[in-house]
Every structure is written in C-alpha cells, then in structure tokens.
Coordinates of C-alpha atoms and ligand atoms in Angstrom, one line a residue:
X1 CA -75.4 30.4 27.8
X2 CA -74.0 34.0 27.8
X3 CA -73.3 35.8 24.6
X4 CA -69.6 34.9 24.7
X5 CA -69.1 31.2 24.2
X6 CA -66.4 28.8 25.5
X7 CA -65.4 27.1 22.3
X8 CA -63.2 23.9 22.0
X9 CA -61.6 22.7 18.8
X10 CA -60.7 19.0 18.9
X11 CA -58.0 18.4 16.3
X12 CA -57.0 22.0 16.3
X13 CA -53.6 21.3 14.6
X14 CA -55.1 19.4 11.7
X15 CA -55.8 20.7 8.1
X16 CA -59.4 21.5 9.1
X17 CA -58.7 22.5 12.7
X18 CA -56.4 25.3 11.6
X19 CA -59.1 26.6 9.3
X20 CA -61.7 26.4 12.1
X21 CA -59.5 28.7 14.2
X22 CA -59.2 31.1 11.3
X23 CA -63.0 31.1 10.6
X24 CA -63.8 31.8 14.2
X25 CA -61.5 34.8 14.1
X26 CA -62.4 36.1 10.7
X27 CA -66.2 35.8 11.3
X28 CA -65.8 37.4 14.7
X29 CA -67.5 34.5 16.4
X30 CA -68.3 35.5 20.0
X31 CA -65.5 33.5 21.6
X32 CA -65.1 34.1 25.3
X33 CA -62.7 31.3 26.0
X34 CA -60.9 28.9 23.5
X35 CA -59.7 25.5 24.3
X36 CA -57.5 23.8 21.7
X37 CA -57.2 20.1 21.9
X38 CA -55.1 17.6 19.9
X39 CA -53.0 14.5 20.5
X40 CA -50.2 14.2 23.1
X41 CA -47.8 15.0 20.2
X42 CA -49.0 18.5 20.0
X43 CA -49.7 19.2 23.7
X44 CA -47.8 22.2 25.0
X45 CA -47.3 23.8 21.5
X46 CA -49.1 27.1 20.8
X47 CA -51.4 28.4 18.1
X48 CA -52.4 32.1 17.6
X49 CA -55.9 33.4 18.0
X50 CA -56.5 37.1 17.7
X51 CA -52.8 37.7 18.2
X52 CA -52.6 35.7 21.4
X53 CA -50.8 32.4 21.9
X54 CA -53.1 29.6 23.1
X55 CA -51.5 26.5 24.4
X56 CA -52.7 23.2 22.9
X57 CA -53.9 20.6 25.5
X58 CA -54.1 16.9 25.1
X59 CA -57.6 15.6 24.4
X60 CA -58.9 13.8 27.5
X61 CA -62.3 12.9 28.8
X62 CA -62.3 15.7 31.2
X63 CA -61.2 18.4 28.8
X64 CA -64.7 19.8 28.2
X65 CA -65.5 21.4 31.6
X66 CA -67.3 24.7 30.9
X67 CA -67.3 24.3 27.1
X68 CA -70.4 25.5 25.3
X69 CA -69.5 24.4 21.7
X70 CA -67.1 21.7 20.8
X71 CA -66.0 21.6 17.1
X72 CA -64.7 18.1 16.5
X73 CA -62.2 17.4 13.7
X74 CA -59.9 14.6 14.6
X75 CA -61.4 11.6 12.9
X76 CA -64.5 9.3 13.4
X77 CA -62.9 7.2 16.2
X78 CA -62.1 10.2 18.3
X79 CA -65.6 11.7 17.8
X80 CA -67.3 8.4 18.8
X81 CA -65.1 8.2 21.9
X82 CA -65.0 11.8 23.1
X83 CA -68.2 13.5 21.8
X84 CA -70.2 11.8 24.6
X85 CA -67.8 13.3 27.2
X86 CA -68.3 16.7 25.6
X87 CA -72.1 16.5 25.7
X88 CA -72.1 15.1 29.2
X89 CA -70.1 18.2 30.3
X90 CA -72.9 20.3 28.7
X91 CA -71.4 21.2 25.3
X92 CA -73.1 21.0 21.9
X93 CA -70.8 19.1 19.5
X94 CA -70.5 20.0 15.9
X95 CA -68.8 17.0 14.4
X96 CA -66.8 17.0 11.2
X97 CA -66.2 13.3 10.9
X98 CA -68.6 10.7 9.4
X99 CA -69.2 9.2 12.9
X100 CA -72.8 10.5 13.4
X101 CA -73.9 11.7 10.0
X102 CA -76.4 8.9 9.4
X103 CA -77.6 8.8 13.0
X104 CA -81.4 9.6 13.0
X105 CA -80.9 11.5 16.2
X106 CA -78.2 13.8 14.8
X107 CA -79.1 16.5 12.2
X108 CA -76.7 16.7 9.2
X109 CA -76.7 20.3 8.2
X110 CA -75.6 22.7 5.5
X111 CA -77.0 26.0 6.9
X112 CA -78.0 27.4 3.5
X113 CA -80.1 24.3 3.0
X114 CA -81.5 22.8 6.2
X115 CA -80.6 25.1 9.1
X116 CA -84.2 24.3 10.4
X117 CA -83.0 20.8 11.3
X118 CA -81.0 22.4 14.1
X119 CA -84.2 23.0 16.1
X120 CA -84.1 19.4 17.3
X121 CA -80.9 18.2 18.9
X122 CA -81.8 15.1 20.9
X123 CA -78.1 14.1 21.4
X124 CA -76.7 17.7 21.4
X125 CA -74.7 16.7 18.4
X126 CA -74.8 18.1 14.9
X127 CA -73.0 16.5 12.0
X128 CA -71.1 18.4 9.3
X129 CA -71.5 16.7 5.9
X130 CA -69.0 15.0 3.6
X131 CA -67.0 17.7 1.8
X132 CA -67.8 16.6 -1.8
X133 CA -71.5 16.3 -0.9
X134 CA -71.6 19.7 0.7
X135 CA -70.0 21.4 -2.3
X136 CA -72.2 19.6 -4.8
X137 CA -75.4 20.4 -2.9
X138 CA -74.6 24.1 -2.8
X139 CA -75.5 24.1 -6.5
X140 CA -77.8 21.1 -6.7
X141 CA -80.2 22.0 -3.9
X142 CA -81.4 25.3 -5.4
X143 CA -81.9 23.5 -8.7
X144 CA -83.8 20.8 -6.8
X145 CA -86.1 23.3 -5.2
X146 CA -86.9 24.7 -8.7
X147 CA -87.0 21.6 -10.8
X148 CA -87.0 18.6 -8.5
X149 CA -83.9 16.5 -8.8
X150 CA -84.3 12.8 -9.5
X151 CA -80.8 11.6 -9.9
X152 CA -77.2 12.7 -10.6
X153 CA -74.2 11.1 -12.2
X154 CA -71.1 12.8 -11.0
X155 CA -67.3 12.6 -10.9
X156 CA -65.2 14.4 -8.3
X157 CA -61.7 15.8 -8.6
X158 CA -60.7 15.9 -5.0
X159 CA -57.7 17.8 -3.5
X160 CA -55.2 16.1 -1.2
X161 CA -55.9 18.5 1.7
X162 CA -59.2 16.6 1.9
X163 CA -57.2 13.7 3.4
X164 CA -55.4 15.9 5.9
X165 CA -52.1 17.4 6.8
X166 CA -50.0 14.3 6.0
X167 CA -51.4 14.1 2.4
X168 CA -50.5 17.7 1.8
X169 CA -46.9 16.9 2.8
X170 CA -46.9 13.8 0.6
X171 CA -47.9 15.7 -2.6
X172 CA -45.3 18.4 -1.7
X173 CA -42.6 15.8 -1.1
X174 CA -43.3 13.8 -4.3
X175 CA -43.4 17.0 -6.4
X176 CA -40.2 18.4 -4.9
X177 CA -38.4 15.1 -5.3
X178 CA -39.2 14.9 -9.0
X179 CA -38.3 18.5 -9.6
X180 CA -35.0 18.1 -7.6
X181 CA -34.1 15.1 -9.7
X182 CA -34.4 17.2 -12.9
X183 CA -35.9 14.2 -14.7
X184 CA -38.2 14.9 -17.7
X185 CA -42.0 14.6 -18.1
X186 CA -41.8 10.9 -19.2
X187 CA -40.0 9.9 -16.1
X188 CA -42.1 11.0 -13.2
X189 CA -42.3 7.9 -10.9
X190 CA -41.0 8.7 -7.4
X191 CA -39.4 6.1 -5.1
X192 CA -41.7 4.1 -2.8
X193 CA -40.4 5.8 0.3
X194 CA -42.4 8.9 -0.8
X195 CA -45.6 7.0 -1.1
X196 CA -47.2 6.7 2.3
X197 CA -50.7 8.1 2.6
X198 CA -52.2 7.0 -0.7
X199 CA -51.9 3.5 -2.2
X200 CA -50.2 5.0 -5.2
X201 CA -48.2 8.1 -6.1
X202 CA -50.5 11.1 -6.2
X203 CA -48.1 13.6 -7.9
X204 CA -48.8 13.6 -11.7
X205 CA -51.5 11.1 -11.2
X206 CA -55.3 10.6 -10.7
X207 CA -56.5 8.0 -8.3
X208 CA -60.0 6.6 -8.8
X209 CA -60.0 5.6 -5.1
X210 CA -61.2 7.8 -2.3
X211 CA -62.0 6.0 1.0
X212 CA -62.4 2.2 1.2
X213 CA -64.3 0.0 -1.3
X214 CA -67.7 -1.5 -0.5
X215 CA -68.9 -5.0 -1.7
X216 CA -70.8 -3.4 -4.7
X217 CA -67.6 -1.8 -6.1
X218 CA -68.4 1.8 -5.0
X219 CA -66.3 3.5 -2.3
X220 CA -67.7 4.7 1.0
X221 CA -67.0 8.3 -0.2
X222 CA -68.9 7.8 -3.4
X223 CA -72.1 6.6 -1.6
X224 CA -72.0 9.7 0.8
X225 CA -73.5 11.8 -2.0
X226 CA -76.7 9.7 -2.2
X227 CA -77.0 8.9 1.5
X228 CA -76.1 12.3 2.9
X229 CA -77.8 14.1 0.0
X230 CA -81.1 12.3 0.9
X231 CA -80.9 13.4 4.5
X232 CA -79.8 17.0 3.9
X233 CA -82.3 17.7 1.1
X234 CA -85.1 15.7 2.9
X235 CA -85.4 13.8 -0.4
X236 CA -85.5 10.0 0.3
X237 CA -85.7 9.1 -3.4
X238 CA -82.6 11.0 -4.5
X239 CA -80.2 8.8 -6.4
X240 CA -76.5 9.4 -7.1
X241 CA -73.9 7.4 -9.0
X242 CA -70.5 8.9 -8.2
X243 CA -66.9 8.3 -9.1
X244 CA -64.5 10.0 -6.6
X245 CA -61.1 10.7 -7.9
X246 CA -58.1 12.1 -5.9
X247 CA -56.1 14.5 -8.0
X248 CA -52.8 16.4 -7.4
X249 CA -54.5 19.6 -6.3
X250 CA -53.6 21.0 -2.9
X251 CA -56.8 22.7 -2.1
X252 CA -60.4 22.8 -3.3
X253 CA -62.6 20.0 -4.7
X254 CA -64.3 20.1 -8.1
X255 CA -67.2 18.0 -9.2
X256 CA -68.6 17.3 -12.7
X257 CA -72.4 16.7 -12.3
X258 CA -75.0 15.5 -14.7
X259 CA -78.4 16.0 -13.0
X260 CA -81.8 14.8 -14.1
X261 CA -84.9 16.7 -12.9
X262 CA -88.6 16.0 -12.7
X263 CA -89.6 19.1 -14.5
X264 CA -88.2 20.7 -17.7
X265 CA -85.2 22.9 -17.2
X266 CA -83.8 25.7 -19.4
X267 CA -80.4 27.2 -19.2
X268 CA -81.9 30.7 -18.5
X269 CA -84.0 29.3 -15.6
X270 CA -81.1 27.3 -14.2
X271 CA -78.8 30.4 -14.3
X272 CA -81.4 32.5 -12.6
X273 CA -81.9 30.0 -9.8
X274 CA -78.1 29.5 -9.3
X275 CA -77.4 33.3 -9.4
X276 CA -79.8 33.8 -6.5
X277 CA -78.4 30.9 -4.4
X278 CA -76.6 31.9 -1.2
X279 CA -72.9 31.0 -0.8
X280 CA -72.6 30.3 -4.6
X281 CA -71.1 32.3 -7.4
X282 CA -72.0 31.6 -11.1
X283 CA -68.8 31.8 -13.2
X284 CA -69.9 30.7 -16.6
X285 CA -68.6 32.4 -19.7
X286 CA -66.7 29.7 -21.7
X287 CA -66.0 32.1 -24.6
X288 CA -63.9 34.2 -22.2
X289 CA -62.4 31.0 -20.6
X290 CA -64.4 31.7 -17.4
X291 CA -65.4 28.8 -15.4
X292 CA -64.8 27.7 -11.8
X293 CA -61.2 26.7 -11.0
X294 CA -59.9 25.0 -7.9
X295 CA -57.1 27.6 -7.7
X296 CA -59.6 30.4 -7.7
X297 CA -62.0 29.0 -5.1
X298 CA -59.2 28.0 -2.8
X299 CA -59.4 30.1 0.4
X300 CA -62.8 31.4 -0.5
X301 CA -66.0 31.0 1.4
X302 CA -68.3 30.7 -1.6
X303 CA -68.5 27.8 -3.9
X304 CA -68.6 28.4 -7.7
X305 CA -70.7 26.8 -10.5
X306 CA -70.2 27.0 -14.2
X307 CA -70.0 25.0 -17.5
X308 CA -73.8 25.0 -17.5
X309 CA -75.3 23.2 -20.4
X310 CA -78.5 21.2 -21.1
X311 CA -77.5 17.6 -20.8
X312 CA -77.6 15.8 -24.1
X313 CA -78.1 12.3 -22.7
X314 CA -80.6 12.8 -19.8
X315 CA -84.3 13.9 -19.8
X316 CA -84.7 17.3 -18.2
X317 CA -81.0 17.2 -17.6
X318 CA -78.4 19.8 -16.7
X319 CA -74.6 19.3 -16.8
X320 CA -72.5 21.6 -14.6
X321 CA -69.1 21.9 -12.9
X322 CA -69.1 23.0 -9.2
X323 CA -65.9 23.8 -7.2
X324 CA -65.4 24.8 -3.6
X325 CA -62.8 24.9 -0.9
X326 CA -63.5 21.7 0.9
X327 CA -61.5 22.8 4.0
X328 CA -63.9 25.8 4.2
X329 CA -67.4 25.0 2.9
X330 CA -66.7 21.3 3.1
X331 CA -65.5 21.5 6.7
X332 CA -64.4 24.4 8.9
X333 CA -66.6 27.2 7.5
X334 CA -69.7 25.0 7.5
X335 CA -69.0 23.9 11.1
X336 CA -68.6 27.5 12.2
X337 CA -71.8 28.6 10.3
X338 CA -73.6 25.8 12.2
X339 CA -72.2 27.1 15.5
X340 CA -73.4 30.6 14.5
X341 CA -76.9 29.2 13.9
X342 CA -76.9 27.5 17.3
Ligands
NAP1 P1 -55.5 15.9 9.9 O1 -54.9 17.1 9.1 O2 -54.8 14.6 9.8 O3 -55.7 16.3 11.4 C1 -56.0 15.4 12.4 C2 -56.2 16.1 13.7 O4 -56.6 15.2 14.7 C3 -54.9 16.7 14.2 O5 -55.2 17.9 15.0 C4 -54.4 15.6 15.2 O6 -53.6 16.1 16.2 C5 -55.7 15.2 15.8 N1 -55.6 13.9 16.4 C6 -55.1 12.7 15.8 N2 -55.1 11.7 16.7 C7 -55.5 12.2 17.9 C8 -55.7 11.7 19.2 N3 -55.5 10.4 19.4 N4 -56.2 12.5 20.1 C9 -56.4 13.8 19.9 N5 -56.3 14.4 18.6 C10 -55.8 13.6 17.7 O7 -57.0 15.7 9.4 P2 -58.1 16.7 8.8 O8 -58.1 16.7 7.3 O9 -58.0 18.0 9.5 O10 -59.5 15.9 9.2 C11 -60.0 15.8 10.4 C12 -61.4 15.3 10.4 O11 -62.2 16.1 9.5 C13 -61.6 13.9 9.8 O12 -62.6 13.2 10.5 C14 -61.9 14.1 8.4 O13 -62.6 13.0 7.8 C15 -62.8 15.3 8.5 N6 -63.0 16.1 7.3 C16 -61.9 16.6 6.7 C17 -62.0 17.4 5.6 C18 -60.8 17.9 4.8 O14 -61.0 18.6 3.8 N7 -59.6 17.7 5.3 C19 -63.3 17.7 5.1 C20 -64.4 17.2 5.8 C21 -64.2 16.4 6.9 P3 -52.0 16.0 16.2 O15 -51.5 17.2 15.3 O16 -51.6 16.2 17.6 O17 -51.6 14.7 15.6

C-alpha cells in the first residue's frame, strides 16, 4: 500500500457514515481516493469531503476495486453479504455492525485497549465494538488493569442516534408535534402515526428495550457488554448484568456502572488511574455540579467519567457514571482510529 489510501465508506449517508467522513477529514487521514457507497436511494447524490463534492454510488459486489480500507456501517446483513467482496478485492474491512464481533478470526478492537490484536487479521476484517460497551470500557479497562474487575452491574441511557437517522427524525417529529399542539405536560402522548422506529413513543419517555429480547429476558444489546467486554479485555471471566434503556437524548450515551474488583480500591487511586487513561476526561466535582453530561460530550472525541464513589453494596466496589458520543467513540471515531493503526 502507498501512503495515500483508497478508502470506501459503506453506509456513507447514515448517522455513523456521515461522522466517518467528518473524522477522516478532521484527523487528516491520508485519503488518496474516497468511494462513498449507500443504497440505490442515495446513488447520484453528493457529499462534501475537503470541500469537494463526491458522488455517492450504489453498493454492489464490484464496488471495491482498488479499495485499501473499507469502513462498513450499513447494518449486519450488508456487512455479511458485502465484506467478503471487499476483502476479495484486496481491502481491509473495518466493520461497525455486530456481524463479525464474536468471530474468533476477527479482532474486536478499541485502540486504547487492545490495538495489539490488529497484528493478526486472518480474514482481513476488524470489528468495531458495540457503542455502549466501547464507552463503558474506556473507563472500566484502566480500572481493570489496576484493580482487576470481576463483574459490573450497569444501566445505560442511550441516545436515539444510536439507532440511526430514522430514529433521530422520530424524536424530532414527536417533540415538534407535541410542541406544535401546545398541550401541557400532563398530555404528552403523540398519535400512533409518529411512532414508527421504536415500539413505543420515545419523546418524554424511557424505554427499557434496546435490541431484541433473548430467552433469558436480557436483550441482545445488554449481553454485548459481557460478551464483547470479555473479548476486548482478554478477560474470559468478566461478568456484566446490564439494563439498556433508550432515552429521549439525541446524541451521546451515558452508563451508570457499579463495578466489583479483585483488589481493594480507593477513590484516590481510582481517580489517579482514570486521570491517566487515554481518551477519557475525569469530570467529578459534585459540589460544583460537575459531572459528565450527554450534552457536553456530544460531538467530542473523549469520553468522560464522574460521580466516582466507593460502592456501598459491593466488595472492593466503585460506582461511576461514564458518558461518550456513541457516534464517535462508539462508532465512527473508533473505526477511523483502527484504520490509523492499520
Ligand atoms: P442509519 O443512519 O440507518 O444508516 C444506514 C446506512 O446504511 C445508510 O447510509 C443507508 O443508505 C445504508 N444502507 C441501508 N440499506 C442499504 C443497502 N441495501 N445497500 C447499501 N446501503 C444501505 O444507521 P447507522 O446508525 O448509521 O448505523 C449503521 C451501522 O452502524 C449499523 O450496523 C449499526 O448497528 C452500527 N452502529 C451504529 C451506531 C450508532 O451510534 N448509530 C453505533 C455503533 C454501531 P441510504 O441512506 O441510501 O438508505
């Protein structure tokens, strides 16, 4: 490969794809040629990169000729079908979907944690982790290195942009509809025609339902923390009991975590470890009302951790609140960081 890369973005028009384009530009990734791919609906439209209009092409099996790195972000089905075409054409695929995350032959990477796993790419595919997992691990992994994490109990507060562009539109439409009607706070139900993406209204609500339910009552999303956490941290005994909640926030996920460690942990030691962690800001001064907020981390590369306290119900436990822009660290930024490592 030369220094300048031919990069393709599959799903360029999506919530994540748009951010991938922005990350490539902002981080001055050495792009020699850029191929933007999406569905037939978007083919022929243009997107801007470094001030130039690039025409979007329809994703087809032969769209990857000459591509060095293909960033996939168009859903698991598309990845399963088209990633093999990309690798057959000689590209390395960085896949943002869940299609390959638990494949033994595919490294699952958060560069700040396990960039070393990129040395071995038997399928020429790298998987990008689940967004809630990636954001949580940005704080949990440094603590694990210092104190040895045994298990976590966590609840997520997940933004609608985590579901994609249609969900962003849905929260906008529901909120506008209520505001337009000039009804009061005790009359916030919107008409069914505004409820399409989620099973219930998301505006003014909290849905304890992210992804589909498994037989044991957890959702697929909830089990990603344990399954993907084990793989990324190289920690097969890690346990996680998670409740994932969708909230009417446009951008950035927050996670309340209660973590139990092998070794004793103090607040001072935890703060020291977290302050030195890459890609993470410690914002933790409750007396000044300073703690991580979704609104403040939205659009930022770094995740933020705060509300640190010794857990009163766990042995060697720490409770904390971690927030991060899931379109960035949970998706586009992490994918571009992986591409940089490659
Ligand atoms: P999205 O906003 O719905 O975007 C979907 C993208 O896929 C669009 O560019 C769409 O193109 C394209 N697409 C759909 N059907 C296609 C087809 N048949 N052929 C080619 N392209 C097609 O979704 P998103 O939120 O960006 O998520 C994309 C992927 O990233 C998913 O696998 C998701 O699980 C994963 N992910 C998302 C996040 C997040 O925060 N959103 C975080 C981590 C991982 P058109 O515009 O032409 O329809």
